[in-house]
mmCIF file of C-alpha atoms and ligand atoms in Angstrom:
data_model
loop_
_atom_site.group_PDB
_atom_site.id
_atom_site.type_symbol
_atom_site.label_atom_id
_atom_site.label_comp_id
_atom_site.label_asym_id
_atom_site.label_seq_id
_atom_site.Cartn_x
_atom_site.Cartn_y
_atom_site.Cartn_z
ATOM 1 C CA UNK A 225 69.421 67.667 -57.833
ATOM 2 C CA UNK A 226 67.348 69.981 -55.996
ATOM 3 C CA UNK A 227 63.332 70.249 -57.056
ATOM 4 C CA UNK A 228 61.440 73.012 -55.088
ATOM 5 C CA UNK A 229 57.408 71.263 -55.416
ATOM 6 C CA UNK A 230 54.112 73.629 -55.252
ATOM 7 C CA UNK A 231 50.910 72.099 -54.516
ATOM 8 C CA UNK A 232 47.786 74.394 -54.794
ATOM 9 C CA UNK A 233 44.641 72.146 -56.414
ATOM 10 C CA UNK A 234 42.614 72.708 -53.886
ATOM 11 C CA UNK A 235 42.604 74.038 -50.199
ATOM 12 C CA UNK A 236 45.853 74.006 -49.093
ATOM 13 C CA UNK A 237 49.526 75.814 -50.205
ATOM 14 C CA UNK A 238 52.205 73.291 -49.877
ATOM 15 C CA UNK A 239 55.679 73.805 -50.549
ATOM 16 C CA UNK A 240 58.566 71.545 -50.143
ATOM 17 C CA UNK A 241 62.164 70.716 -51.800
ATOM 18 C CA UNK A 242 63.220 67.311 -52.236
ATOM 19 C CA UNK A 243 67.043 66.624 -52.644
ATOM 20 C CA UNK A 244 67.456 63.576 -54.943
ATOM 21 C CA UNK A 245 70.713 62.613 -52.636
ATOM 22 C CA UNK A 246 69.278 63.349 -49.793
ATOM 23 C CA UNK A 247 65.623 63.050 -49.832
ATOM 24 C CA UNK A 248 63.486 65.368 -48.663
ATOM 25 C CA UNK A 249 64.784 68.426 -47.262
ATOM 26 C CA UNK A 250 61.910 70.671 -46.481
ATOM 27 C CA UNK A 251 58.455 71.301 -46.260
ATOM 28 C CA UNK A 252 55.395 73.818 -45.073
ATOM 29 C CA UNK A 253 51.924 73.866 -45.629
ATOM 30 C CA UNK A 254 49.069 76.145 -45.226
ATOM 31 C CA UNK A 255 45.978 75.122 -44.901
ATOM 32 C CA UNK A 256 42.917 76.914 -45.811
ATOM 33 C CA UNK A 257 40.268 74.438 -43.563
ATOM 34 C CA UNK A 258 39.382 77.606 -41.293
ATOM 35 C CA UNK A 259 39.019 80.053 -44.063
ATOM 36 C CA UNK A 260 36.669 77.488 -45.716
ATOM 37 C CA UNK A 261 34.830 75.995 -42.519
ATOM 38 C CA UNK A 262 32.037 79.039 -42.327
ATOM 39 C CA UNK A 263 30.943 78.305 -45.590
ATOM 40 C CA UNK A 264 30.512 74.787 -45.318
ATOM 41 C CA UNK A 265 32.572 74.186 -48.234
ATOM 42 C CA UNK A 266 35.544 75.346 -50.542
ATOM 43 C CA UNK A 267 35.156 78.467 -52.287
ATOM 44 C CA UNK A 268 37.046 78.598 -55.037
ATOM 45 C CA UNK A 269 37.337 82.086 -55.337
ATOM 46 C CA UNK A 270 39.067 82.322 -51.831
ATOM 47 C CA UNK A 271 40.970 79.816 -52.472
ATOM 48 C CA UNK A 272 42.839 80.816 -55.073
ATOM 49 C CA UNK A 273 43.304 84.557 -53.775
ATOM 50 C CA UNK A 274 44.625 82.842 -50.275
ATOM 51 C CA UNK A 275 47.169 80.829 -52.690
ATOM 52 C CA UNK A 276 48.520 84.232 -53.706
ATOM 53 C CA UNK A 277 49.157 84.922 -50.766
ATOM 54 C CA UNK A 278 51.090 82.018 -49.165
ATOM 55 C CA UNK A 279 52.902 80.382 -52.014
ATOM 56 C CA UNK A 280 56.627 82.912 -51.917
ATOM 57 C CA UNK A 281 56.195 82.916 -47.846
ATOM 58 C CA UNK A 282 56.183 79.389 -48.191
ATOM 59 C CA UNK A 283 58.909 78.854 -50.812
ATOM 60 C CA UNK A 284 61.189 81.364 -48.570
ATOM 61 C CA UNK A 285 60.321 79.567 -45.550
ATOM 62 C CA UNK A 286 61.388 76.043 -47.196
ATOM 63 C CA UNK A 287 64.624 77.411 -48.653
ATOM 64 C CA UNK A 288 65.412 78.933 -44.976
ATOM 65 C CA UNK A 289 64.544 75.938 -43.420
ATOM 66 C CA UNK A 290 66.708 73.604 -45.484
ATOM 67 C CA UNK A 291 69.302 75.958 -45.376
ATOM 68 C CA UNK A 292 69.190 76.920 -49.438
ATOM 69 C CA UNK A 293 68.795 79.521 -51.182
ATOM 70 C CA UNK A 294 66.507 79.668 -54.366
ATOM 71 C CA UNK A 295 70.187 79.919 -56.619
ATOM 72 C CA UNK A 296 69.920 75.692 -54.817
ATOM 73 C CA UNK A 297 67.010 74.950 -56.940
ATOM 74 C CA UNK A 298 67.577 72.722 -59.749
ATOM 75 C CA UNK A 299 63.764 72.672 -61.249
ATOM 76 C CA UNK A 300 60.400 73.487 -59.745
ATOM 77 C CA UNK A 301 57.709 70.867 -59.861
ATOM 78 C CA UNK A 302 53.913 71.935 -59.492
ATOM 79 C CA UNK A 303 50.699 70.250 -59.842
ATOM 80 C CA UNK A 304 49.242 71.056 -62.860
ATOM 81 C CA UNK A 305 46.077 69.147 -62.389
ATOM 82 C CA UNK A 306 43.562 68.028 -61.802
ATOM 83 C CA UNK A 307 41.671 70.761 -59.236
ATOM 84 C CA UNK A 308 40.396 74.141 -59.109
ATOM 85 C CA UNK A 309 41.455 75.859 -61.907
ATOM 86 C CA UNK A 310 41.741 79.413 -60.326
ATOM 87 C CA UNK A 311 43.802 77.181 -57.847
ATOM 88 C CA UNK A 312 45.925 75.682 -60.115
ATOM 89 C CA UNK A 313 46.393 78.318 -62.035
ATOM 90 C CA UNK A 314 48.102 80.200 -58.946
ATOM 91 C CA UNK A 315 50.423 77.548 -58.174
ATOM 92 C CA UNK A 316 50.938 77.062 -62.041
ATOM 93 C CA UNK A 317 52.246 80.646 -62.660
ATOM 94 C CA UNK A 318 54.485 81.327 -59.457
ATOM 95 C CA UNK A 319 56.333 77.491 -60.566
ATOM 96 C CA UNK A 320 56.861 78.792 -64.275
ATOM 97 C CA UNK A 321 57.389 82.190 -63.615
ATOM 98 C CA UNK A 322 59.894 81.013 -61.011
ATOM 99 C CA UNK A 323 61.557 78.819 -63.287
ATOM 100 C CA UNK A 324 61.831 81.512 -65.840
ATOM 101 C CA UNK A 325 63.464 83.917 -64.043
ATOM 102 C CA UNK A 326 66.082 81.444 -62.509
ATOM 103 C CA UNK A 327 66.536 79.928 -66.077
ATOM 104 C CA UNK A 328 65.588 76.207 -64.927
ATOM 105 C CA UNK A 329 63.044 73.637 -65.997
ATOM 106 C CA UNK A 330 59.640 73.279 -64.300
ATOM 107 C CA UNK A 331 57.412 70.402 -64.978
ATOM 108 C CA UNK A 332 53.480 70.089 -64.090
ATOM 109 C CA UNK A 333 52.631 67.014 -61.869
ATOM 110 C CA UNK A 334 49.552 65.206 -61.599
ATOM 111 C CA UNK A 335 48.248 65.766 -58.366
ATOM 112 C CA UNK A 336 46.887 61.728 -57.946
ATOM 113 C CA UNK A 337 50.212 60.664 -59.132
ATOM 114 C CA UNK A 338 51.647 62.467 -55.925
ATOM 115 C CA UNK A 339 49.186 61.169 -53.816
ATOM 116 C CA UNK A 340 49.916 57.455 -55.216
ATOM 117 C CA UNK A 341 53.787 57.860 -54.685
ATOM 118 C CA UNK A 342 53.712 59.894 -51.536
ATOM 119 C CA UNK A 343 54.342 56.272 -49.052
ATOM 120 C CA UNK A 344 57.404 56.400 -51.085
ATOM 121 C CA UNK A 345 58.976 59.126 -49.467
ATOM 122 C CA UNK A 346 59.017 56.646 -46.158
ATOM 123 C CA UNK A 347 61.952 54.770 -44.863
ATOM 124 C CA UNK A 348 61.639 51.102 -45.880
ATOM 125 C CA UNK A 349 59.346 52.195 -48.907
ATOM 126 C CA UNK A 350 57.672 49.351 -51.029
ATOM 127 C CA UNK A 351 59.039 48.338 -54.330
ATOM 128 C CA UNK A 352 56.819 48.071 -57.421
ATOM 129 C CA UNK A 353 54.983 46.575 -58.172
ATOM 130 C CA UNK A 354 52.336 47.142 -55.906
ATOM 131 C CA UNK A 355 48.772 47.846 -55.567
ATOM 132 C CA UNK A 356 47.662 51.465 -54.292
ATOM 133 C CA UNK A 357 44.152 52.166 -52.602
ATOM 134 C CA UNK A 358 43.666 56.515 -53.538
ATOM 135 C CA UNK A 359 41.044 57.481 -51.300
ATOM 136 C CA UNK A 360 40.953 61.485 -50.998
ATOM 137 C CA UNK A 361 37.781 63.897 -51.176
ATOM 138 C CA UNK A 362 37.404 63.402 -54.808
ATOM 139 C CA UNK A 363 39.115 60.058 -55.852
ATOM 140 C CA UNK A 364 38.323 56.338 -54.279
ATOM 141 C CA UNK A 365 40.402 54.462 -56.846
ATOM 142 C CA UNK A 366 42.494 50.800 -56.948
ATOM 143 C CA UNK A 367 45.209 50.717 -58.908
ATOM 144 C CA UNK A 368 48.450 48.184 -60.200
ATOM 145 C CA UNK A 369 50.885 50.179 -59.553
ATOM 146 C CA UNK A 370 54.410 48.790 -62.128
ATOM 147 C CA UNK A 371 56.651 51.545 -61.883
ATOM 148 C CA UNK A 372 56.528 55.796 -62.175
ATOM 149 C CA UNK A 373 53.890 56.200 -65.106
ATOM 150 C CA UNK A 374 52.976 52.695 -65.255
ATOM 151 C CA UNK A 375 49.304 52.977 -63.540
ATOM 152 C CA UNK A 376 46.547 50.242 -63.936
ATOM 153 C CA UNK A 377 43.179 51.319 -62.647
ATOM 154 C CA UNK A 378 41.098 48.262 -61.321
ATOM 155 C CA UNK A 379 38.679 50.157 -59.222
ATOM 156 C CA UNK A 380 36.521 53.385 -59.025
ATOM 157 C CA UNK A 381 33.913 54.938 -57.468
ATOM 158 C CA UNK A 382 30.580 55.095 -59.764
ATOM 159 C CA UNK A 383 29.154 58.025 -57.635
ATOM 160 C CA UNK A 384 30.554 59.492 -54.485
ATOM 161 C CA UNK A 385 34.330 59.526 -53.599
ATOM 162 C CA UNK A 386 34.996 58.089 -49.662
ATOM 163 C CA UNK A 387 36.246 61.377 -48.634
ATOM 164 C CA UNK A 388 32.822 62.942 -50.209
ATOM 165 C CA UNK A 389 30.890 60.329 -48.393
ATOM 166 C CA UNK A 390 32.291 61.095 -44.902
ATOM 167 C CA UNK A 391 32.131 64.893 -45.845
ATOM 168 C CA UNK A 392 28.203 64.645 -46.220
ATOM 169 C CA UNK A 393 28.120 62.448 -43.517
ATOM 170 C CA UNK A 394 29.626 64.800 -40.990
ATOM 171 C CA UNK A 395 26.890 67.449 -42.753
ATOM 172 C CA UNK A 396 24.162 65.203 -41.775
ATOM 173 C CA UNK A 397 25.321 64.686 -38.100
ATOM 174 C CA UNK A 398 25.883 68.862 -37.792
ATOM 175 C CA UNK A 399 29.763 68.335 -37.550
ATOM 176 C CA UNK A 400 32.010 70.874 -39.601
ATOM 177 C CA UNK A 401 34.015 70.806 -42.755
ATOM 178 C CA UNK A 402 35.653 68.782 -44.058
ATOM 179 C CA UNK A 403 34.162 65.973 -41.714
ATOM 180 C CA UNK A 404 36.250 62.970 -42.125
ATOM 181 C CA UNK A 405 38.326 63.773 -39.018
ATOM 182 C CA UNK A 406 35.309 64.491 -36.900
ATOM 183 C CA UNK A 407 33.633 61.738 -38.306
ATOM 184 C CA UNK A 408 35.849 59.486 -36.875
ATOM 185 C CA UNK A 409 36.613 60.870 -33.802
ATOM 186 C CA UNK A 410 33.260 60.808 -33.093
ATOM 187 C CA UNK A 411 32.733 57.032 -34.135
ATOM 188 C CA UNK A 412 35.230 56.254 -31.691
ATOM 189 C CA UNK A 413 32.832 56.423 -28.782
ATOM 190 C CA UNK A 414 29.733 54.742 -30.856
ATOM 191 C CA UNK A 415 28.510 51.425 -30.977
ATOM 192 C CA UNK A 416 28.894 50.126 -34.622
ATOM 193 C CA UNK A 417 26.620 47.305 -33.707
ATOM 194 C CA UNK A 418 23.104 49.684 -33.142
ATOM 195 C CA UNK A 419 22.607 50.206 -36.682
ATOM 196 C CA UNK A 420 22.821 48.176 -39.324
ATOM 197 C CA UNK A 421 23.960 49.746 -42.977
ATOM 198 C CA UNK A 422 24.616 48.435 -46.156
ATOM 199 C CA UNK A 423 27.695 47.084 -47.687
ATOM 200 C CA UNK A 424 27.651 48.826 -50.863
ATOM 201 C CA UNK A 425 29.280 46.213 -53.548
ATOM 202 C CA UNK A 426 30.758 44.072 -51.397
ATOM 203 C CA UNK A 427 29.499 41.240 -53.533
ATOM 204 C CA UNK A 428 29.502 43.426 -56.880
ATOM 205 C CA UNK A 429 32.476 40.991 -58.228
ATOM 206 C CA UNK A 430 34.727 44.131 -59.050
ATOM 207 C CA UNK A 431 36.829 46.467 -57.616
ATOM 208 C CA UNK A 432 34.172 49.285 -57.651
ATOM 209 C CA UNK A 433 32.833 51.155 -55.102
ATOM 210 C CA UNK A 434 29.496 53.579 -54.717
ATOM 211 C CA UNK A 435 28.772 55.379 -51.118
ATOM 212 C CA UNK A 436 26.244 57.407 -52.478
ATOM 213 C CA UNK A 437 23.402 54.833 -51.229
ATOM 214 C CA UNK A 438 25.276 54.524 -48.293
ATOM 215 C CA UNK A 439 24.722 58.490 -46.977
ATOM 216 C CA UNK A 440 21.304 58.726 -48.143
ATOM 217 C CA UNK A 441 21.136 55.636 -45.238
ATOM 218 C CA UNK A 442 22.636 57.512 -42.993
ATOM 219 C CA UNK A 443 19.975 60.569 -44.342
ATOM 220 C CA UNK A 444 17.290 58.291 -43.149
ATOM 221 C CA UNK A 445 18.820 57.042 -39.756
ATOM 222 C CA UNK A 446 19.169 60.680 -39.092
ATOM 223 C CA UNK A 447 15.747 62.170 -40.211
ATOM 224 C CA UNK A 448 14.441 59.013 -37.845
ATOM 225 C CA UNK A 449 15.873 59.851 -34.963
ATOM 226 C CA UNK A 450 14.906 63.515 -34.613
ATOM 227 C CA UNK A 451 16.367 65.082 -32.433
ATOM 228 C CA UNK A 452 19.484 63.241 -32.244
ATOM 229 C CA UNK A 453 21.333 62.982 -29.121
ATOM 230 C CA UNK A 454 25.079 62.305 -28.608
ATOM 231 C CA UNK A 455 24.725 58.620 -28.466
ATOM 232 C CA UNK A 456 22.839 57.948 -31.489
ATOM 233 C CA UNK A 457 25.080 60.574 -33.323
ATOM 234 C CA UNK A 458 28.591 58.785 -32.320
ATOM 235 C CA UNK A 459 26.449 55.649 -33.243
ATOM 236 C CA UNK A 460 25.906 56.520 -36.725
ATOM 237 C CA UNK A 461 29.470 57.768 -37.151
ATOM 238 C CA UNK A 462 30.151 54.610 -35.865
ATOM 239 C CA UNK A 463 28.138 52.289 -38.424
ATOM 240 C CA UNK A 464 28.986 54.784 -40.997
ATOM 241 C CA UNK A 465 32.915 54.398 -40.840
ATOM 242 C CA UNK A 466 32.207 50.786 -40.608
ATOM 243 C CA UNK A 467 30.072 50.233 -43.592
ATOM 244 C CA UNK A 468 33.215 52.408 -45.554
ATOM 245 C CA UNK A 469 36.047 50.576 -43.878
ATOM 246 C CA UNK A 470 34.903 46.879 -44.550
ATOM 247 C CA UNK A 471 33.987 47.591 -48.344
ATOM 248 C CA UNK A 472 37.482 49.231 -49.183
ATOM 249 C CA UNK A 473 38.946 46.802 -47.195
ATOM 250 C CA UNK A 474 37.357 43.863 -48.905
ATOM 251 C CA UNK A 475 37.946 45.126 -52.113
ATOM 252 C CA UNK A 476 42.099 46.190 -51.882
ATOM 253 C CA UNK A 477 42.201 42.582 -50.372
ATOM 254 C CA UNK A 478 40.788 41.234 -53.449
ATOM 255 C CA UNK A 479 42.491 43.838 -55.694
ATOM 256 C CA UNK A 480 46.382 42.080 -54.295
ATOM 257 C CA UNK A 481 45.054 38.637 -54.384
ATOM 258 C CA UNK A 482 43.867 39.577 -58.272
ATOM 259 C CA UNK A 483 47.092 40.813 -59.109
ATOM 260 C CA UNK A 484 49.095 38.465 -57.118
ATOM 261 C CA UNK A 485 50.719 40.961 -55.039
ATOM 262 C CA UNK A 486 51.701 41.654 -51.305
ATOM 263 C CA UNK A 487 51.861 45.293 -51.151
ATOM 264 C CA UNK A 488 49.512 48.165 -50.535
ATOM 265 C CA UNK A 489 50.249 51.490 -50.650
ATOM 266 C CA UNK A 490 47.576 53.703 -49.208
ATOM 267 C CA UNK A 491 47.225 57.166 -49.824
ATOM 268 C CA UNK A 492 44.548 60.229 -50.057
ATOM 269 C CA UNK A 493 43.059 62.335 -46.958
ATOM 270 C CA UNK A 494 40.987 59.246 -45.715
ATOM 271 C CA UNK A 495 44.201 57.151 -45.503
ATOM 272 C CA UNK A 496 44.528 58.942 -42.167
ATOM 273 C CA UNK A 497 41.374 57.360 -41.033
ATOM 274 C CA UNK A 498 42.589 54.852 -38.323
ATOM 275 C CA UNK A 499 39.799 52.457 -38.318
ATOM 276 C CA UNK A 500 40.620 52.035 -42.119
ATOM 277 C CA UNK A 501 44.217 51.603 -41.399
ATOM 278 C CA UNK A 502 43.676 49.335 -38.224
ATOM 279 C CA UNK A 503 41.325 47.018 -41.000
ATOM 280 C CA UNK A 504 43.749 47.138 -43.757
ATOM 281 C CA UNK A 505 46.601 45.849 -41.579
ATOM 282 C CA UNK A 506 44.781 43.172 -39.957
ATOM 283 C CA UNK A 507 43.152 41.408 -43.552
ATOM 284 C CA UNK A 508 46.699 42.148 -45.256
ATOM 285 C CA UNK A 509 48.223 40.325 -42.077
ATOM 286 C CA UNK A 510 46.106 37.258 -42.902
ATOM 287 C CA UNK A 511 47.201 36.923 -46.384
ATOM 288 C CA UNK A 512 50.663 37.606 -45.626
ATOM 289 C CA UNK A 513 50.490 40.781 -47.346
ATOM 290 C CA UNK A 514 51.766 44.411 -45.933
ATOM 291 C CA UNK A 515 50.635 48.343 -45.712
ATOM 292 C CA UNK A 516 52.595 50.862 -46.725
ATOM 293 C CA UNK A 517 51.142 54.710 -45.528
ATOM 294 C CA UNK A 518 52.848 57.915 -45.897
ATOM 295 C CA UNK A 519 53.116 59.751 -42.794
ATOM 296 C CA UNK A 520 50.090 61.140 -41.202
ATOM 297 C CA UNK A 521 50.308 65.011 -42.623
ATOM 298 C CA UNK A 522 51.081 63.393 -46.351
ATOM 299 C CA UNK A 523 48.115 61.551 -46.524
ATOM 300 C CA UNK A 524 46.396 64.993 -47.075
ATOM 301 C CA UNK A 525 47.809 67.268 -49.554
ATOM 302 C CA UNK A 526 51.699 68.449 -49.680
ATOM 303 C CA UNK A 527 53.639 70.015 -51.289
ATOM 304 C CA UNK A 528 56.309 66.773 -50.636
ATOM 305 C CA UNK A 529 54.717 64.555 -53.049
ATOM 306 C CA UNK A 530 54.399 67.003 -55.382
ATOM 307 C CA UNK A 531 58.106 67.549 -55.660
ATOM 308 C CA UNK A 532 58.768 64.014 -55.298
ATOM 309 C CA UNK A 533 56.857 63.075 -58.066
ATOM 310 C CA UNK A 534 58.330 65.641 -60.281
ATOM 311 C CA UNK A 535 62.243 64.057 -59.213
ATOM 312 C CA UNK A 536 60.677 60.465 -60.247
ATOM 313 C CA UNK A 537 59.986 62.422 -63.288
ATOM 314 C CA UNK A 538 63.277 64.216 -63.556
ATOM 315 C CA UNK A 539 63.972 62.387 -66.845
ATOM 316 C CA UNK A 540 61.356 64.438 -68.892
ATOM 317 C CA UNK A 541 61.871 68.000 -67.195
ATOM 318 C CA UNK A 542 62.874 69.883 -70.113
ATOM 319 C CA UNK A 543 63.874 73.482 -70.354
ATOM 320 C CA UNK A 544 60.890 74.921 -71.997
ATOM 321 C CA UNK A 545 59.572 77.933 -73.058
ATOM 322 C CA UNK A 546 57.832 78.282 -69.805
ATOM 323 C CA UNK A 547 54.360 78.988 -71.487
ATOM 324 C CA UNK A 548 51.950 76.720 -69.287
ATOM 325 C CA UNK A 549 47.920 75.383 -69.480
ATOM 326 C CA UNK A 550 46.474 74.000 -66.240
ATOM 327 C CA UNK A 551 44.354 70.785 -66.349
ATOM 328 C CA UNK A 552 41.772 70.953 -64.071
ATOM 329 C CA UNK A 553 40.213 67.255 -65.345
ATOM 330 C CA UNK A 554 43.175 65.367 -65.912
ATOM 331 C CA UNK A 555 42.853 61.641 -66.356
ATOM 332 C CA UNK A 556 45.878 59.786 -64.499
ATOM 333 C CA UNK A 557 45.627 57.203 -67.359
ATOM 334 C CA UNK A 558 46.639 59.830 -69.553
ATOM 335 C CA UNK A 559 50.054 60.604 -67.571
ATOM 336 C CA UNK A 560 50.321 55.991 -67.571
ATOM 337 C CA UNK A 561 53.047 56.039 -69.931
ATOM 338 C CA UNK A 562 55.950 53.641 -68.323
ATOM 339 C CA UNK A 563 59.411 55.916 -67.976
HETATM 340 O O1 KG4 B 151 43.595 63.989 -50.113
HETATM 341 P P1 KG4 B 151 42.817 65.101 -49.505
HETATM 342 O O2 KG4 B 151 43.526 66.054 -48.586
HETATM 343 O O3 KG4 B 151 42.198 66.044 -50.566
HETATM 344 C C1 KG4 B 151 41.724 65.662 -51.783
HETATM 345 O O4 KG4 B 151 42.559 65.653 -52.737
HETATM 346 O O5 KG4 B 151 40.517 65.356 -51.827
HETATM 347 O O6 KG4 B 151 41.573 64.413 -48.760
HETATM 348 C C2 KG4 B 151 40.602 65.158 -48.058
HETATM 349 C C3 KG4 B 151 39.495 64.217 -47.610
HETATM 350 C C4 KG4 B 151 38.291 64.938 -47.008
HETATM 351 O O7 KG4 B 151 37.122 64.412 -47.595
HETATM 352 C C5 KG4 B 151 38.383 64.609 -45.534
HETATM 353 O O8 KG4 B 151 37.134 64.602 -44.876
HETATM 354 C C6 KG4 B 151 39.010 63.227 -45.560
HETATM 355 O O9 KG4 B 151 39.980 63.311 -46.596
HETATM 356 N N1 KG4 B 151 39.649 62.862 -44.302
HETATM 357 C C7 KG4 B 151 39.262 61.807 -43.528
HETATM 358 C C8 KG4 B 151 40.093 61.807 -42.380
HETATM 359 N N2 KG4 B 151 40.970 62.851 -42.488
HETATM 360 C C9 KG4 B 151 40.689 63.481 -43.661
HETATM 361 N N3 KG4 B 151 38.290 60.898 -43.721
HETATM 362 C C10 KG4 B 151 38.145 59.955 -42.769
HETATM 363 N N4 KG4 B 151 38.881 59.880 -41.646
HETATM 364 C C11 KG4 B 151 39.871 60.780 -41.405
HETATM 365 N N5 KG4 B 151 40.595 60.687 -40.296
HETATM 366 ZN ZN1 ZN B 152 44.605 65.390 -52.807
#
């Protein structure tokens, strides 16, 4: 079976088709960082009318790339939620009306499902159950992972999501948006030593997180050290990414040893961070556990584990009536229903 997979939640148009024999076949993104970048921020507005745009380019280009045409197409999978609604709305309608006019099923995804599945489109992919660290702009979650739809969540954030946290970071140090990248390119050269800042619940004897403390430190290391030159700057970064990397570290260590488990599946934009990924590997190591990532452009969003997701979900595609509600807050414990 064929399933063509439209991802449009937020900033960025991906389209991809994923051949249950095969795997996956296709895939192209757009992303709508530069549109964004001059405004410090998405604009929702934009966003959407830029999704109108690229979405058919991008389902042509897919087909011609994998050598298909759309009559291939078994059913269209698109992320339904949660997101920008004018977003998700835009990916929502070309998926249904899609469907509608080639007379096969579409089914709406959850976009942190995706995320949480995406090391699964890997070669040597772990096997459930395992425990998966989410860690995107707007999500810093732990969860048991049994099976497709069988989701435990262990750990959230109480305030700001890591991705956030970076974001505001960057802000502070007059990088662009989003920051993460430059955050940690820019840490790279810093001393994490020079400044000392907190550990936020690393002792909180949970899985929960909270970085909002953590930025209004970096706020005051900043405001202190007017005007800040290129040392102190990459030293921030530095102690910054540090502070973030041994917390969630700590804490998916603890999360495996809690659930007796020796795999973790990261996933989410700040899975591509590689101080966080050079940590994780190095504790797992110790307790004989190992790290599963998906590739480097699926840690961000994708239109590949958006049609993955909806082939793990194949079983409860049903032809419909093709009438279709977006869900821009969308709890993934509501879509934890064991297949
Ligand atoms: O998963 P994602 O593409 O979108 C959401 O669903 O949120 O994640 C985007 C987030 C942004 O906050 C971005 O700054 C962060 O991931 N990010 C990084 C890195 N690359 C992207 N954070 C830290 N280090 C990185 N290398
Ligand atoms: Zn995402």
């Amino acid at each position: 079976m064929i399933i063509l997979g439209i991802e449009s939640s937020c900033d960025e148009t991906g389209v991809a088709l994923y051949d249950t024999e095969q795997g996956l076949r296709s895939h192209a993104l757009h992303s709508q960082v530069a549109m964004h970048a001059e405004y410090g921020g998405v604009v929702p507005e934009l966003a959407s009318r830029d999704h109108i745009r690229r979405a058919l380019p991008l389902t042509q280009k897919v087909l011609h790339d994998a050598g298909a045409t759309l009559k291939d197409i078994d059913a269209i999978a698109y992320t339904q939620g949660p997101g920008l609604a004018g977003a998700l709305l835009v990916g929502t309608s070309v998926a249904e009306s899609l469907a509608f006019a080639l007379n096969i099923p579409a089914l709406g995804v959850h976009h942190l499902e995706g995320h949480l599945l995406s090391p699964l489109l890997e070669e040597n992919p772990p096997a459930f159950p395992f425990i998966a660290l989410l860690v995107s702009g707007g999500h810093t979650q732990i969860m048991r992972v049994g099976g497709i739809g069988d989701y435990e969540l262990l750990g959230d954030t109480l305030d700001d999501a890591a991705g956030e946290a970076f974001d505001k970071t960057a802000k502070l140090l007059g990088l662009g948006y989003p920051g993460g990248a430059a955050v940690s390119k820019l840490a790279e050269s810093g001393d994490p030593t020079r400044f000392k800042l907190p550990r936020p619940m690393l002792n909180s004897g949970d899985l929960n997180f909270s970085f909002s403390g953590l930025k209004t430190a970096v706020l005051t290391l900043v405001n202190t050290h007017q005007p800040l030159d290129e040392i102190t700057r990459a030293d921030i970064a530095s102690a910054f990414q540090q502070a973030v990397v041994e917390v969630i570290s700590s804490k998916c260590m603890a999360a495996l040893k809690q659930c007796g488990l020796k795999q973790l599946v990261v996933s989410g934009g700040v899975g591509a961070n590689r101080q966080l990924r050079a940590a994780l590997s190095n504790a797992a190591q110790k307790q004989g556990a190992e790290v599963f990532y998906p590739r480097l452009e699926f840690c961000t969003d994708n239109g590949a584990m958006i049609a993955f997701a909806g082939a793990m979900r194949m079983k409860s595609i049903k032809a419909g009536s093709h009438a279709f509600t977006i869900k821009p807050r969308w709890d993934l414990a509501e879509v934890s229903v064991p297949l």
